[in-house]
Short mmCIF file of C-alpha atoms and ligand atoms in Angstrom, two decimals:
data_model
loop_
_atom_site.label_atom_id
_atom_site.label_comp_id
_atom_site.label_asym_id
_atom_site.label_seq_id
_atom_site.Cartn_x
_atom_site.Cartn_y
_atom_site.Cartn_z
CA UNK E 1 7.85 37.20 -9.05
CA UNK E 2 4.80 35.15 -8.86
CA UNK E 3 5.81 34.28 -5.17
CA UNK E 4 5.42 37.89 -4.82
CA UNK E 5 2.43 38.15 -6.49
CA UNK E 6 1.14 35.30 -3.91
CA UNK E 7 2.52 37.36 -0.99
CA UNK E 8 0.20 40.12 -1.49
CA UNK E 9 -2.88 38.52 -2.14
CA UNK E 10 -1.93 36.39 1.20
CA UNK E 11 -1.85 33.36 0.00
CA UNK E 12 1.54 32.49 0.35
CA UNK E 13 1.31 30.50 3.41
CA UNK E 14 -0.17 27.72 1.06
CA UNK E 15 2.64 27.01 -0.54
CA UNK E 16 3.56 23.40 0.97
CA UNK E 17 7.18 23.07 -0.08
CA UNK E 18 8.04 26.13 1.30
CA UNK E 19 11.03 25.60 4.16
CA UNK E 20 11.40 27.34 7.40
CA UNK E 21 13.73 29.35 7.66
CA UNK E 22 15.68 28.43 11.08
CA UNK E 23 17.58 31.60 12.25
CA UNK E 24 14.30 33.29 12.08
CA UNK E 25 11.88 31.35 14.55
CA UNK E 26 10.25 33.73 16.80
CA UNK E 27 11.71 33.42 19.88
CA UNK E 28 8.11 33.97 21.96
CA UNK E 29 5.06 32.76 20.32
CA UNK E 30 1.68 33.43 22.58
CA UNK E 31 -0.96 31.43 21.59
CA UNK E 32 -5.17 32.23 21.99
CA UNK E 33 -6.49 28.69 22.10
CA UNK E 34 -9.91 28.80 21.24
CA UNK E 35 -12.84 26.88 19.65
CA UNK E 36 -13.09 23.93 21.86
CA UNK E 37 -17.04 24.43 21.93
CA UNK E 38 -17.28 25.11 18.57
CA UNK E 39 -15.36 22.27 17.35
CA UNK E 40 -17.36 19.83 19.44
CA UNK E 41 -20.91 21.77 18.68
CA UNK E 42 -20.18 20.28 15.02
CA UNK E 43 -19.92 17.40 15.49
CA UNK E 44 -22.45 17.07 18.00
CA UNK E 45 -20.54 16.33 21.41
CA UNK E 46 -20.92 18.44 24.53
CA UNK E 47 -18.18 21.00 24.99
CA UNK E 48 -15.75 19.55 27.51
CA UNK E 49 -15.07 16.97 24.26
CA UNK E 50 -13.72 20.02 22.92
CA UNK E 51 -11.81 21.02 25.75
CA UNK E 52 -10.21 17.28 26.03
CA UNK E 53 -9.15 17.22 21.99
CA UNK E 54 -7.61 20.69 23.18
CA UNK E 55 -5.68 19.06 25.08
CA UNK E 56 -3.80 17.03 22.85
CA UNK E 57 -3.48 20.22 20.76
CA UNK E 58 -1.42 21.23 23.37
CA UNK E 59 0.95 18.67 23.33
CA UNK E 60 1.03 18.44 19.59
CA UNK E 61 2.02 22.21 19.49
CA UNK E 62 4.00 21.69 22.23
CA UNK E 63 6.13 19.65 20.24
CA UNK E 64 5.76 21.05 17.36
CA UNK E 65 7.34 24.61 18.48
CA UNK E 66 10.52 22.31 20.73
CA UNK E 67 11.09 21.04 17.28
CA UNK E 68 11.56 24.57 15.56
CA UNK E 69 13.52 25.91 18.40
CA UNK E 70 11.04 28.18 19.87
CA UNK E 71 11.95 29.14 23.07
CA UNK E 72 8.82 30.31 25.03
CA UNK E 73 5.77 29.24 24.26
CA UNK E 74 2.79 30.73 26.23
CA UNK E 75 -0.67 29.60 26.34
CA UNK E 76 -3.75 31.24 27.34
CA UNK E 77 -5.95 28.52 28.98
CA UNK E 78 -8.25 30.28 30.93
CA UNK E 79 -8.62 34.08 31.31
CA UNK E 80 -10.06 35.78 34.27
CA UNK E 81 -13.09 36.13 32.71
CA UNK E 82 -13.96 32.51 31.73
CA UNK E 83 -15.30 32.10 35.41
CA UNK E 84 -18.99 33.28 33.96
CA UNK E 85 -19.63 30.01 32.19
CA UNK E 86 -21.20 27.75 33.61
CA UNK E 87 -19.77 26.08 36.76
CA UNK E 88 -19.96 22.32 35.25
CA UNK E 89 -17.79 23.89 32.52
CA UNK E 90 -15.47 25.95 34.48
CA UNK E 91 -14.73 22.81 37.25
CA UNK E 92 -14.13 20.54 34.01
CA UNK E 93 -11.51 23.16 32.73
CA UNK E 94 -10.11 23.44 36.09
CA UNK E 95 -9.19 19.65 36.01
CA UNK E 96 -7.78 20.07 32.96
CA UNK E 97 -4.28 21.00 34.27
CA UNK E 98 -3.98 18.04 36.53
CA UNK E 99 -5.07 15.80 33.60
CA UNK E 100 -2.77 16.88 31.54
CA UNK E 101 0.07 16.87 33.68
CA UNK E 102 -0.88 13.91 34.99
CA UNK E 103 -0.28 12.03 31.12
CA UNK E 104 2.26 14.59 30.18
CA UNK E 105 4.56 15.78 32.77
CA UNK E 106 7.42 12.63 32.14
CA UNK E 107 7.14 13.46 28.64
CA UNK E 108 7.95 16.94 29.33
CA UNK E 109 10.82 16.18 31.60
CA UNK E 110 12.25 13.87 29.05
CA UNK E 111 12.14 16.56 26.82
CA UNK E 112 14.25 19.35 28.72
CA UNK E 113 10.93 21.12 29.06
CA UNK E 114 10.72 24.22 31.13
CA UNK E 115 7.02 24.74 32.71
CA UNK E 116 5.49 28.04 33.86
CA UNK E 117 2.32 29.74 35.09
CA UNK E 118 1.62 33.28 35.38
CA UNK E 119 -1.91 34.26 36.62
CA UNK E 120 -3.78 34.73 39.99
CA UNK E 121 -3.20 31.67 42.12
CA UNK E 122 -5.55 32.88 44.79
CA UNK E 123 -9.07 31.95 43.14
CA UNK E 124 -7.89 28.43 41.63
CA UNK E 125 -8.76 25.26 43.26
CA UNK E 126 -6.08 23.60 45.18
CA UNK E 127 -5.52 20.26 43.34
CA UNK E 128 -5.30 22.93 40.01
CA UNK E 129 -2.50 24.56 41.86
CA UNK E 130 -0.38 22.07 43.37
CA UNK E 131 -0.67 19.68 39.79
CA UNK E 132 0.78 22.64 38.75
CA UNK E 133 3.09 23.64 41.23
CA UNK E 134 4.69 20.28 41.08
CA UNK E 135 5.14 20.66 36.96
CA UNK E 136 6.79 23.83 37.98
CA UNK E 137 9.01 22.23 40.79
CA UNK E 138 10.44 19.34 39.03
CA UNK E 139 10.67 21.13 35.81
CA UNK E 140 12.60 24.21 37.32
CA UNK E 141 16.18 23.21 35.53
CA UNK E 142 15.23 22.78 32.28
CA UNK E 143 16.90 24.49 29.78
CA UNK E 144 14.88 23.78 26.93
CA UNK E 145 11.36 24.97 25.90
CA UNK E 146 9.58 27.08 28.37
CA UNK E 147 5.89 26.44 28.46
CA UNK E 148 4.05 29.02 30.03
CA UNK E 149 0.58 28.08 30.81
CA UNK E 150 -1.85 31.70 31.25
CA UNK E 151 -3.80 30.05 33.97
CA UNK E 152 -6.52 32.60 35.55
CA UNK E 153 -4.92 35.43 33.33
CA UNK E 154 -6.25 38.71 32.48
CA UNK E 155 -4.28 41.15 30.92
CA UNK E 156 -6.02 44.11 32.70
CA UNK E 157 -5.68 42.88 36.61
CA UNK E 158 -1.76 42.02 35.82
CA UNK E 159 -1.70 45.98 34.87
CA UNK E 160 -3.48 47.05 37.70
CA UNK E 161 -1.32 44.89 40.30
CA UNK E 162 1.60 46.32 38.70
CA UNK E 163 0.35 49.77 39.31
CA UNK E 164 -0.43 49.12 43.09
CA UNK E 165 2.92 47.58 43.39
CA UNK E 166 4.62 50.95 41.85
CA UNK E 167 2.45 53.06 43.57
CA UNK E 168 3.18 51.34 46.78
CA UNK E 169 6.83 51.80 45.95
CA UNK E 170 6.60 55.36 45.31
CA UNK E 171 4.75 55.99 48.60
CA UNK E 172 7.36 54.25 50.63
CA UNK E 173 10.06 55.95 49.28
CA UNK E 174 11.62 53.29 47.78
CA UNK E 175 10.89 54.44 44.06
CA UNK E 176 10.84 57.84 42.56
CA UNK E 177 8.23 59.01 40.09
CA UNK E 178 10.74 60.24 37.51
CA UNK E 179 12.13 56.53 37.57
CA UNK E 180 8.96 54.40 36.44
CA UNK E 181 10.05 53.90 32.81
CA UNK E 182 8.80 50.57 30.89
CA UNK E 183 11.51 48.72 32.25
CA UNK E 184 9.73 48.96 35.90
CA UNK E 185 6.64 48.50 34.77
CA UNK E 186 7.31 45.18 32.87
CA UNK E 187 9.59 43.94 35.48
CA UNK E 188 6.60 44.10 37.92
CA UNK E 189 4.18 42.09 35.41
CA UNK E 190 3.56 38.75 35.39
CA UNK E 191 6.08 38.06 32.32
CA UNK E 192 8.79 39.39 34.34
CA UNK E 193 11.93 37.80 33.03
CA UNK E 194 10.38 36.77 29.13
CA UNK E 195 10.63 38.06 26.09
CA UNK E 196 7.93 39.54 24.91
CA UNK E 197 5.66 37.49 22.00
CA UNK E 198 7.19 37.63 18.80
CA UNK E 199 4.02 35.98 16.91
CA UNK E 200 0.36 36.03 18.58
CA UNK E 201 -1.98 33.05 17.32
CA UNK E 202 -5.63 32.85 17.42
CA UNK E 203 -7.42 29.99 16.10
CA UNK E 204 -11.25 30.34 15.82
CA UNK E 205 -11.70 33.03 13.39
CA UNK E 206 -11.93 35.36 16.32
CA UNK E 207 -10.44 38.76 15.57
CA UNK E 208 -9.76 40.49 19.46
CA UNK E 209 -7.51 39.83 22.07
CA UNK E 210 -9.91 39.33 24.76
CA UNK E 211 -7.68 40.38 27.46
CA UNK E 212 -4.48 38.90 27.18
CA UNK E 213 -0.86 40.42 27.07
CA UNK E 214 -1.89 43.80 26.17
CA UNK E 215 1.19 45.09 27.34
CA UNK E 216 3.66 42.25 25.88
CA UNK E 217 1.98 42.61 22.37
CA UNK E 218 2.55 46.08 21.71
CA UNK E 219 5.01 45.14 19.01
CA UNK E 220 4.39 41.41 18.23
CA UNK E 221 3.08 40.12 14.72
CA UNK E 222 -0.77 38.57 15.10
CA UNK E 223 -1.84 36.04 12.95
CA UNK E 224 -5.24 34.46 12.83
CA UNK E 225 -6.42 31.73 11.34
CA UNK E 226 -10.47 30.46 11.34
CA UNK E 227 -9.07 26.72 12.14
CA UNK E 228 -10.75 25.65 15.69
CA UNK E 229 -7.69 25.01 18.37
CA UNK E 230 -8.60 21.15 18.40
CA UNK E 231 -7.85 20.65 14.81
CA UNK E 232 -4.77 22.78 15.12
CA UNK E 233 -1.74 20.65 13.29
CA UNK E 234 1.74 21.15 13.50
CA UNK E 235 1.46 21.81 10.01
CA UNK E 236 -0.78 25.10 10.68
CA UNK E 237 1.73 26.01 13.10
CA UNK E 238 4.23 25.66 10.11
CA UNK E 239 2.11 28.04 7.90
CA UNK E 240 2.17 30.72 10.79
CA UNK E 241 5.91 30.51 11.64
CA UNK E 242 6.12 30.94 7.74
CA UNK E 243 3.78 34.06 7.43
CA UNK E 244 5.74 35.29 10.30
CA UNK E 245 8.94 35.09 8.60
CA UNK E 246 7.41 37.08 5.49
CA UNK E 247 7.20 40.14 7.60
CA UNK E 248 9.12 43.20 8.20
CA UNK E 249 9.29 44.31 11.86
CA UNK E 250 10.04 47.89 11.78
CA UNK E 251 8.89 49.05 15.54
CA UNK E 252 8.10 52.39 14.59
CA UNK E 253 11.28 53.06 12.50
CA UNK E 254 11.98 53.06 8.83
C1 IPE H 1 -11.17 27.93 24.19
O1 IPE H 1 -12.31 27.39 23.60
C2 IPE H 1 -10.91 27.36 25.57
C3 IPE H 1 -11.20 28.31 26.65
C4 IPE H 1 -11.58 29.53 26.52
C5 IPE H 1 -11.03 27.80 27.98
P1 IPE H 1 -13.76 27.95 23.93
O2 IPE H 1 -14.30 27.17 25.08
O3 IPE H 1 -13.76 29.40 24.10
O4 IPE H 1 -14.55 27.53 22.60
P2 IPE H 1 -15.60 28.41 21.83
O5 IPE H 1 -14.99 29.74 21.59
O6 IPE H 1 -16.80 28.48 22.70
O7 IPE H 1 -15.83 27.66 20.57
C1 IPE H 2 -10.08 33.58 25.28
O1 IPE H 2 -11.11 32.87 24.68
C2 IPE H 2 -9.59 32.87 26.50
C3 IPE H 2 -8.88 31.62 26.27
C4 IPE H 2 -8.59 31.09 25.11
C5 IPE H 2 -8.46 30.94 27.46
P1 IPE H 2 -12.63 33.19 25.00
O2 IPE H 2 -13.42 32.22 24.20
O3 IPE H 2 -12.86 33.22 26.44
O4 IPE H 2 -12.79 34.67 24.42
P2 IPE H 2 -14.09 35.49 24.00
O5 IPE H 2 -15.07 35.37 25.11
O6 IPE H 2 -14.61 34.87 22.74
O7 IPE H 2 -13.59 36.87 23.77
MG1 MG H 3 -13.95 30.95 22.83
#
């Protein structure tokens, strides 16, 4: 009763002994990763400290969701728009991957670890690519967590490359009309072949989507929390995977 009562007001989530319960872990979770500037504004360091401390939020959660038995877990790392910062910023974010993969990728092997990229290729810097390219190539048979890094990833141009792609189709002759269902559509977007997100997370107190998955989060549960992505702990990935497993998907029906 009272855990009820805590339910509605939403404060369940702060119950600490509450267990997980395992044959209910989303199988997707999509992660927003932001407040690297903020986090490092407050304590008065320049921004790419933020960005670096994100990085070790990313293996923490990384971790953390292998642990729980997620099976995808995607993170948005740089959208299509984050080119209009400033270009000290955006070459220190680009380095990023290699970094990371640099410390990391062993660690990731060792674990069964499955990594991905889906966004534009074409505009990224070639020693972002090929770090990445190499994760991809020696992680390939991995069964285990797949780690999908959005990497130059806007939700919009993934729609509209999907609709050239159809539209080419169609005028070739190779597709008719009366056949584009969703089923073409998401086979042509970047996702192809995943799940869509079971549980969005935004850190930051931001409340928006800024551009990613529109499509793949039609249906998934969004949680938000006003914790900065460096400071994200396994144990606030706990309390989502908990909130998550307090709701009722219904998809339209009863
Ligand atoms: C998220 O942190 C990382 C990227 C968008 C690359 P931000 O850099 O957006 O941090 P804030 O939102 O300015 O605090
Ligand atoms: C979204 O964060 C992009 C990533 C986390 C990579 P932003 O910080 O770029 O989003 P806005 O500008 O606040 O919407
Ligand atoms: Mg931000």
């Amino acid at each position: 009763m009272i855990e009820r009562l805590w339910a509605k007001l939403g404060k369940s989530s702060l119950q600490p002994g509450e267990p997980i319960a395992p044959h209910n872990v989303p199988e997707h979770v999509a992660i927003i990763m932001d407040g690297n500037g903020r986090w490092a504004k407050d304590r008065g360091l320049p921004r790419m400290a933020g960005h670096h401390s994100g990085m070790k939020a990313v293996k923490r959660i990384t971790i953390a969701a292998d642990r729980l038995g997620v099976k995808y877990l995607t993170l948005y790392a740089f959208s299509t728009e984050n080119w209009k910062r400033p270009k000290a910023e955006v070459d220190f974010l680009m380095k990023l991957p290699q970094q990371f993969l640099e410390i990391e990728l062993d660690e990731l092997i060792a674990n069964n670890v499955q990594v991905r990229m889906m966004g534009h290729k074409e505009d990224l810097p070639s020693y972002t690519i090929s770090a990445v390219e190499e994760a991809i190539v020696k992680t390939a048979d991995n069964t285990g967590l797949v780690l999908n890094f959005a990497l130059n990833y806007g939700s919009r141009m993934e729609m509209l490359e999907a609709v050239k792609e159809i539209a080419t189709e169609v005028k070739r002759g190779q597709l008719a009309i009366e056949d584009i269902d969703e089923k073409v559509m998401a086979d042509r977007l970047l996702t192809s072949g995943l799940p869509d997100p079971d549980l969005l997370i935004r850190t930051s107190g931001e409340l928006r989507l800024s551009n990613f998955m529109m499509w793949q989060l039609a249906y998934s549960e969004l949680w938000f929390t006003d914790v900065y992505w460096p400071e994200f702990t396994e144990e606030h990935f706990h309390e989502a995977i908990k909130e998550y497993q307090r709701r009722a998907r219904r998809y339209g029906g009863l």
